CSV table of C-alpha atoms (C1' of nucleotides) in Angstrom, one decimal:
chain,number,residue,atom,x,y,z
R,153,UNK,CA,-200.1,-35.9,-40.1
R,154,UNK,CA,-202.7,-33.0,-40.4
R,155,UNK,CA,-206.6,-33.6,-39.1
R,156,UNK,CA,-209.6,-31.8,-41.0
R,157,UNK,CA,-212.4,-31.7,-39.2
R,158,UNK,CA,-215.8,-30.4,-40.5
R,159,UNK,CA,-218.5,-29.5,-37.6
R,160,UNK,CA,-222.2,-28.0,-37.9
R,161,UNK,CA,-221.9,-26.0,-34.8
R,162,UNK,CA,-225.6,-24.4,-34.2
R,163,UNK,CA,-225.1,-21.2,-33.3
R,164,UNK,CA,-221.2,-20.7,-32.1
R,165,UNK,CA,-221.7,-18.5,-29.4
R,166,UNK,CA,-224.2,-21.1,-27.6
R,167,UNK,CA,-221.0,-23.7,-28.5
R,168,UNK,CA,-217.8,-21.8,-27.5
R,169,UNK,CA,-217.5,-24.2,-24.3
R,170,UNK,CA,-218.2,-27.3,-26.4
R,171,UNK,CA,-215.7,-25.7,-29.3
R,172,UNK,CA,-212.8,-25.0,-27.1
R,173,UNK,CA,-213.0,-28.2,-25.0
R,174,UNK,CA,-213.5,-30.3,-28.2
R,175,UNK,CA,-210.2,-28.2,-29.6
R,176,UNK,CA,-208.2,-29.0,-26.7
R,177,UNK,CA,-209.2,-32.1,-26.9
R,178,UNK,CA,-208.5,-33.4,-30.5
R,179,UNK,CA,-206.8,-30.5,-31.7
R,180,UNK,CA,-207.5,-30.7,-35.1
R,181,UNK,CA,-205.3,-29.1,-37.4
R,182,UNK,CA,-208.3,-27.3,-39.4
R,183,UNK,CA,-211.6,-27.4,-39.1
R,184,UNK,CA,-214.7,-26.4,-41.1
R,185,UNK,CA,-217.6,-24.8,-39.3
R,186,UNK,CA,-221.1,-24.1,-40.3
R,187,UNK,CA,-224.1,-22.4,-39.0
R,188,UNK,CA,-222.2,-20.0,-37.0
R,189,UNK,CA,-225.2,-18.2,-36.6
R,190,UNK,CA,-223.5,-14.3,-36.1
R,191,UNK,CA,-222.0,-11.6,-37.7
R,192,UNK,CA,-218.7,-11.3,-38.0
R,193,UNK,CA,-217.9,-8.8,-35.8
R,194,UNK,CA,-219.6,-11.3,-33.1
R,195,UNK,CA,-217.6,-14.4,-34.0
R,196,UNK,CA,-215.9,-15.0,-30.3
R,197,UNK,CA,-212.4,-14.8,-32.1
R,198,UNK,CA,-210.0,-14.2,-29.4
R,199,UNK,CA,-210.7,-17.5,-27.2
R,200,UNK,CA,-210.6,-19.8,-30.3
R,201,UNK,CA,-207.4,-17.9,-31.6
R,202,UNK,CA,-205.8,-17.8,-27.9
R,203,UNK,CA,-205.6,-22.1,-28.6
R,204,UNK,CA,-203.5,-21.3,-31.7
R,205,UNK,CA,-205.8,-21.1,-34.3
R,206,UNK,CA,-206.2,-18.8,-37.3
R,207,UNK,CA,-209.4,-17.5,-38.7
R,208,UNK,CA,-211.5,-16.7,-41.5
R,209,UNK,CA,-215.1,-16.4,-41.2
R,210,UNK,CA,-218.2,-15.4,-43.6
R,211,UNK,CA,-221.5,-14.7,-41.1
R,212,UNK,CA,-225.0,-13.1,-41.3
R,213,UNK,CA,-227.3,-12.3,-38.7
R,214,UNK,CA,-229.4,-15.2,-37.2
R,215,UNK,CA,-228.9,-17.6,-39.4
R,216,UNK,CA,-226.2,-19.7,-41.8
R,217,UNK,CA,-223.0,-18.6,-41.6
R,218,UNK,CA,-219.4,-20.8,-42.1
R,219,UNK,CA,-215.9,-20.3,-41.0
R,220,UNK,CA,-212.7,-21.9,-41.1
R,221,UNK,CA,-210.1,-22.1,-38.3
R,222,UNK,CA,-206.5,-23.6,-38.9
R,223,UNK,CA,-203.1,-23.8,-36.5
R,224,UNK,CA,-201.5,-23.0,-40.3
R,225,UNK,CA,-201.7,-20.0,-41.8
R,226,UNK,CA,-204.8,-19.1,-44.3
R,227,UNK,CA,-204.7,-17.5,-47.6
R,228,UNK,CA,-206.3,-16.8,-50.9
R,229,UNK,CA,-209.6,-16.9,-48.8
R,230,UNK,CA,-212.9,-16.6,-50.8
R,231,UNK,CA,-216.4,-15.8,-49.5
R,232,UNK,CA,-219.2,-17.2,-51.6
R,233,UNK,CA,-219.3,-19.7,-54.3
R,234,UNK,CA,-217.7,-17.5,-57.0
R,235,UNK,CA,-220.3,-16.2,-59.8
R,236,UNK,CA,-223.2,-16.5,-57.4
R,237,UNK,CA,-222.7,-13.2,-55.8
R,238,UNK,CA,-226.6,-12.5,-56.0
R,239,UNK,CA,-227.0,-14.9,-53.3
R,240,UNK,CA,-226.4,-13.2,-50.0
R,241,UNK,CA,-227.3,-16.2,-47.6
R,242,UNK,CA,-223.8,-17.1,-46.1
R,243,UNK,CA,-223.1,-20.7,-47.0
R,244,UNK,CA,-219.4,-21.3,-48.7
R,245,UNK,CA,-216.0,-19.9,-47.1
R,246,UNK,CA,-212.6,-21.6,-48.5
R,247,UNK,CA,-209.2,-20.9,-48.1
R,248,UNK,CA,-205.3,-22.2,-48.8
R,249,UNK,CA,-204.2,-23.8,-46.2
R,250,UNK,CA,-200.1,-24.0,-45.5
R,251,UNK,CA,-200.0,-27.3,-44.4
R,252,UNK,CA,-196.7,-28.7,-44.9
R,253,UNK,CA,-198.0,-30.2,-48.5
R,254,UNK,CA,-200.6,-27.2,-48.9
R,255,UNK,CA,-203.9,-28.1,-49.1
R,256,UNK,CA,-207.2,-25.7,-50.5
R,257,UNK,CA,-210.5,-26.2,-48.0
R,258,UNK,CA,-213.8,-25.4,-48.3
R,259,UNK,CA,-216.9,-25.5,-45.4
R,260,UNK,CA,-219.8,-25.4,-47.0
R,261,UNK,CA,-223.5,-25.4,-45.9
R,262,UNK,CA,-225.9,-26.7,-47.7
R,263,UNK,CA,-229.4,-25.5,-47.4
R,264,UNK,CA,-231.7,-27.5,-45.7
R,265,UNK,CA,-234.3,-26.8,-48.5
R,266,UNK,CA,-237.5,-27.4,-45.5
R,267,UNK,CA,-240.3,-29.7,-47.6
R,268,UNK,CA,-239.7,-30.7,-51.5
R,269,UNK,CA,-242.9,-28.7,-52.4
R,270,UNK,CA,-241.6,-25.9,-50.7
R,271,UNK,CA,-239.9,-22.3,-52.5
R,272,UNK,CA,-236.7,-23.5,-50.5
R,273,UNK,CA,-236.4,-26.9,-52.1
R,274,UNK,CA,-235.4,-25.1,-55.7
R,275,UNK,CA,-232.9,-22.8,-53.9
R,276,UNK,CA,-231.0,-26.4,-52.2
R,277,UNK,CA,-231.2,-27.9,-55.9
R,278,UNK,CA,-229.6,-24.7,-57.5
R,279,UNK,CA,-227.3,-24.1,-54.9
R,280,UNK,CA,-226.0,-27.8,-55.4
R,281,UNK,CA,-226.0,-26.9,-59.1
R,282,UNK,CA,-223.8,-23.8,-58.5
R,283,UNK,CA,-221.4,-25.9,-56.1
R,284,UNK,CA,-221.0,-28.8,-58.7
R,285,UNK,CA,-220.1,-26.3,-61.4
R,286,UNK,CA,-217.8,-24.6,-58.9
R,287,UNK,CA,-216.1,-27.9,-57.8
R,288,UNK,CA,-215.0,-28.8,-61.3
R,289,UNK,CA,-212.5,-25.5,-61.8
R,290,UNK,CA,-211.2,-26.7,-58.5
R,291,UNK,CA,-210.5,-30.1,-59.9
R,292,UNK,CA,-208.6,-28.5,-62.5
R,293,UNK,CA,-206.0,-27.0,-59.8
R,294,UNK,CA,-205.0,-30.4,-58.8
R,295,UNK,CA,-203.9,-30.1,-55.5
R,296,UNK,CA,-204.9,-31.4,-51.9
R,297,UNK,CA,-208.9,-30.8,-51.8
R,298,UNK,CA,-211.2,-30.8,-48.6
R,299,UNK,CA,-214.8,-29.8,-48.7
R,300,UNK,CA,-216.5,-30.1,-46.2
R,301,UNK,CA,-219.7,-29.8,-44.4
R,302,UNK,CA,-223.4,-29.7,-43.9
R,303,UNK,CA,-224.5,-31.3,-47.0
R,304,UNK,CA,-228.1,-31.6,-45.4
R,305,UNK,CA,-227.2,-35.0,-47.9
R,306,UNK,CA,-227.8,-38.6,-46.5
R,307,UNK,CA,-226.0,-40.5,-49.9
R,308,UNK,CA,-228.0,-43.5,-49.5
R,309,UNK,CA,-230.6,-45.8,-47.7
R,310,UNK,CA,-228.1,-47.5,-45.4
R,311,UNK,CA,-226.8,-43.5,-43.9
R,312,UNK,CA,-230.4,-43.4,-42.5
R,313,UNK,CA,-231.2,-45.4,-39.1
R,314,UNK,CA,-235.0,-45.5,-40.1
R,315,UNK,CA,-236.0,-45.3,-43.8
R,316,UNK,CA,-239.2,-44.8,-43.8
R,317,UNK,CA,-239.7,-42.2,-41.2
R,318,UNK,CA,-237.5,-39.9,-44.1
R,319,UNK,CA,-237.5,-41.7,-47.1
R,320,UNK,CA,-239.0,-38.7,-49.4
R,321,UNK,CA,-237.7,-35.8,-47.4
R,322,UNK,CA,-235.2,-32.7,-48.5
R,323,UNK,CA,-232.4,-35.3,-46.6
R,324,UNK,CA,-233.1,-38.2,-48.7
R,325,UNK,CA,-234.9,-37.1,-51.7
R,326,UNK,CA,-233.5,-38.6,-55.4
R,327,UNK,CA,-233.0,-34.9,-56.9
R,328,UNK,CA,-230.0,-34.1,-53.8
R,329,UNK,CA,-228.6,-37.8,-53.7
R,330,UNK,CA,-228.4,-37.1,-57.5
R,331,UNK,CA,-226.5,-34.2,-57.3
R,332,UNK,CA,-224.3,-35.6,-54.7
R,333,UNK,CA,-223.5,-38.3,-56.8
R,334,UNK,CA,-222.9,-35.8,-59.5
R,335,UNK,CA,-219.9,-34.3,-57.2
R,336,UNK,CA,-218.6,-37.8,-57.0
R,337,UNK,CA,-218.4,-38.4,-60.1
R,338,UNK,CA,-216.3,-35.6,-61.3
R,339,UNK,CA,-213.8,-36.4,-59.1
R,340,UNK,CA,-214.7,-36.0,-55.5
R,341,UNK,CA,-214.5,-38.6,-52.8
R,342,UNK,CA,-216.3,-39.0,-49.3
R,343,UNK,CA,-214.2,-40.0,-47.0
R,344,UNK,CA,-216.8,-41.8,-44.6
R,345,UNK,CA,-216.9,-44.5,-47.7
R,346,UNK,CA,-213.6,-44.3,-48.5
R,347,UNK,CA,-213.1,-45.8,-45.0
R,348,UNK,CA,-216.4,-47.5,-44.8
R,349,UNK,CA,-217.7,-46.2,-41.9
R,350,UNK,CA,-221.0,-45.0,-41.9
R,351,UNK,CA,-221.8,-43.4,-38.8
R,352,UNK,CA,-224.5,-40.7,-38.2
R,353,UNK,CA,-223.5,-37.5,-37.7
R,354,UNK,CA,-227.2,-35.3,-37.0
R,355,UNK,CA,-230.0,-36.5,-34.6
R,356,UNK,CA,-232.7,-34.5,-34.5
R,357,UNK,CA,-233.6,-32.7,-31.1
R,358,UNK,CA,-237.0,-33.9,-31.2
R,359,UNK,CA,-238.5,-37.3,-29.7
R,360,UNK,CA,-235.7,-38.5,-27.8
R,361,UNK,CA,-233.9,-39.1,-31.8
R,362,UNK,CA,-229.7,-39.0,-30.0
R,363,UNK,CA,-230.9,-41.6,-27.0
R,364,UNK,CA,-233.0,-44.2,-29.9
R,365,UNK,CA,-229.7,-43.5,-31.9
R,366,UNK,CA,-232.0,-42.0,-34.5
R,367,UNK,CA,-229.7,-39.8,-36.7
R,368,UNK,CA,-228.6,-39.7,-40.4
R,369,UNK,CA,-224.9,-39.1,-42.1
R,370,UNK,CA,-225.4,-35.8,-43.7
R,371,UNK,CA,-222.3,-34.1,-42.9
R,372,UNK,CA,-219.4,-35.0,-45.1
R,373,UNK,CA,-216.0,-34.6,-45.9
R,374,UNK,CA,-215.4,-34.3,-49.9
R,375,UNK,CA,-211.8,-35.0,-51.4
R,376,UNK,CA,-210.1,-34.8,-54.3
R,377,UNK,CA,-208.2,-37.9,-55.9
R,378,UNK,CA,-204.7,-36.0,-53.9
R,379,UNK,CA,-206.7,-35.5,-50.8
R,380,UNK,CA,-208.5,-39.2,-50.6
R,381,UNK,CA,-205.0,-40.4,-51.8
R,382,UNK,CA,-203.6,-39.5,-48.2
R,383,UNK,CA,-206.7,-40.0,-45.7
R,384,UNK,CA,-205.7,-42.3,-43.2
R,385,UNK,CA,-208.3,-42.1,-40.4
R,386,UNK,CA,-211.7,-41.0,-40.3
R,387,UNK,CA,-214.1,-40.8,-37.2
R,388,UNK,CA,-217.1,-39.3,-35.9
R,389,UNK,CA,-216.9,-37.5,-32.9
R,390,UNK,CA,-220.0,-38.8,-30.9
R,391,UNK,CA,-219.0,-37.6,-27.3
R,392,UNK,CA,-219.6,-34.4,-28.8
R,393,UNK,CA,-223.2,-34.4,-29.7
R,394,UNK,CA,-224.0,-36.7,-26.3
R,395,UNK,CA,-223.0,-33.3,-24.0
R,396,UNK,CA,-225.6,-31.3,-22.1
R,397,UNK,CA,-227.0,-28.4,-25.1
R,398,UNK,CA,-225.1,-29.8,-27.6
R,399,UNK,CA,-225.2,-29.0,-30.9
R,400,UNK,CA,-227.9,-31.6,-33.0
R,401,UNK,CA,-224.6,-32.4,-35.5
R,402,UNK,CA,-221.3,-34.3,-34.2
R,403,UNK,CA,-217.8,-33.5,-35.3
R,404,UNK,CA,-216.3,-35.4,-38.4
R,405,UNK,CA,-213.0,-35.5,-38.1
R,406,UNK,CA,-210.6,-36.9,-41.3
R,407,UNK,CA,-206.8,-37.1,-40.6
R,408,UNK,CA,-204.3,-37.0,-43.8
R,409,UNK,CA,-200.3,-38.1,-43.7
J,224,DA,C1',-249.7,-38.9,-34.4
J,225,DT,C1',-247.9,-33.4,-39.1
J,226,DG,C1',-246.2,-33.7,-32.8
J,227,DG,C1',-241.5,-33.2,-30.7
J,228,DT,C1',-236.8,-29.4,-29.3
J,229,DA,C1',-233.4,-25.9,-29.9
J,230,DG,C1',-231.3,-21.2,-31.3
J,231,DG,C1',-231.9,-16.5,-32.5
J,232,DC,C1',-234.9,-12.9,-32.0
J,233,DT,C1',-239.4,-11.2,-31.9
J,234,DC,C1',-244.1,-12.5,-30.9
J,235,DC,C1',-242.1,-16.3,-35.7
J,236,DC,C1',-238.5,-18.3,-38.6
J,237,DT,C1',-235.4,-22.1,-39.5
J,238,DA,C1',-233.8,-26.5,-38.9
DNA sequence: ATGGTAGGCTCCCTA
C-alpha cells in the first residue's frame, strides 16, 4: 500500500510543527506540498528528512512555492511546467517516484487568479491551459499518475458549503470548472469522486468560515486511468486544519495498493 | 455589509 497525500501548507516554516506531527502521524508515503512560501535554501530540510523522507523542492521568496517529499527515492525531477519557462512564479514540481510499482507525481499550485476582472484571472486561465497541454504528454507515458494540489478549483455546486456567497468567483467561475473538466476528460480522474466523498478541504480565515464549516473542495488529487485503477482510500485530513495557526487548507490524503 | 484573518515583509501584497 503507498499513501499520496497533497497539502497547501501556507508558508512551511510557520507549519513545520503541524508538518512533522501530521508525518508522524499518518506517515504518508509521499506527499505534495504547495505554498511553501521560501527559498530553497530556507526549506527546513533536515527535520522533515530526519522522519525518513526525501526531498525535492522548487521555492521563491514570499510567495508560491511546491515541493515533494517521499520515504522512496526521487528521480527525473522537473521544475516548471515544461515549455513555460518564461513564467518564473513557482507553481509545478514533479518527480518519479520508486514506489514498488513506480509511480510519476506532480504538486501543483494553481493560481488563485484574485477577482475575474482582474490581470491575474488571464494568468489562472493560461496557466490551466499550459497544465492541460502538459498533462496530455504525460498521458502518453502510461504509467501510475498523481497530480496533485491547490487547484484553487471547486468542480461543482455541491463542493461549495454556500453557493451563493461564491457562485461567480475565481473558485467557482465556468471558465476554471471548464478547464478542469477539460483535464478530466483527457484522461484524468479525481479521486474525491472516484470515492464519492466530497469533503471541503479550504475554509477561509475570515468570519469564523472552519467553526460554520464554511469551506470549499479545491484541493485535489488527479489520476491517471493506472493510478485511479489502484486508489483504495481517500480522506480528508480535518484534525489538521482544526489546530491552533493552522494552515486555512487540510491534508488530502489518497492511499493506492 | 466589499468587512473579516493570516503569512511574509515592508509600510502593502497575496490569498
Amino acid at each position: 500500500m503507498t499513501s499520496v497525500a497533497t497539502w497547501n501548507v501556507n508558508s512551511i516554516r510557520s507549519r513545520l510543527l503541524h508538518l512533522l506531527d501530521w508525518l508522524k502521524a499518518d506517515a504518508p508515503d509521499v506527499v505534495l506540498l504547495q505554498e511553501t512560501k521560501c527559498v530553497d535554501d530556507a526549506f527546513p530540510a533536515l527535520e522533515i528528512e530526519a522522519l525518513g523522507y526525501s526531498i525535492a523542492r522548487h521555492g521563491e521568496k514570499s510567495y508560491n512555492g511546491v515541493a515533494i517529499l517521499s520515504k522512496f527515492a526521487l528521480s527525473d525531477i522537473r521544475i516548471g511546467i515544461p515549455g513555460n519557462e518564461e513564467d518564473t512564479q513557482a507553481r509545478y514540481i514533479e518527480a518519479l517516484v520508486a514506489t514498488p510499482s513506480p509511480m510519476r507525481v506532480a504538486s501543483v499550485y494553481v493560481p488563485n487568479g484574485q477577482t475575474p476582472d482582474s490581470e491575474k484571472f488571464p494568468y489562472k486561465l493560461r496557466f490551466l491551459d499550459r497544465l492541460n497541454a502538459h498533462v496530455a504528454r504525460l498521458l502518453t507515458r502510461g504509467d501510475r499518475l498523481v497530480i496533485g494540489g491547490d487547484y484553487n478549483i471547486a468542480p461543482e455546486d455541491s463542493d461549495v458549503h454556500n453557493v451563493h456567497e461564491w457562485a461567480g468567483t475565481v473558485l467557482t467561475h465556468i471558465e476554471v470548472r471548464k478547464r478542469l473538466r477539460a483535464m478530466l476528460h483527457q484522461g484524468l480522474y479525481d479521486a474525491g469522486t472516484l470515492m464519492n466523498v466530497r469533503d471541503f478541504t479550504w475554509w477561509d480565515y475570515r468570519a469564523g468560515a472552519f467553526a460554520n464549516d464554511d469551506g470549499l473542495r479545491i484541493d485535489h488529487l488527479l489520476l491517471s486511468a493506472q493510478a485511479a485503477d489502484s486508489l483504495s482510500g481517500y480522506r480528508v485530513v480535518r484534525q489538521v486544519r482544526a489546530l491552533e495557526k493552522a494552515s486555512d487548507h487540510a491534508p488530502v490524503l489518497g492511499s493506492f495498493n
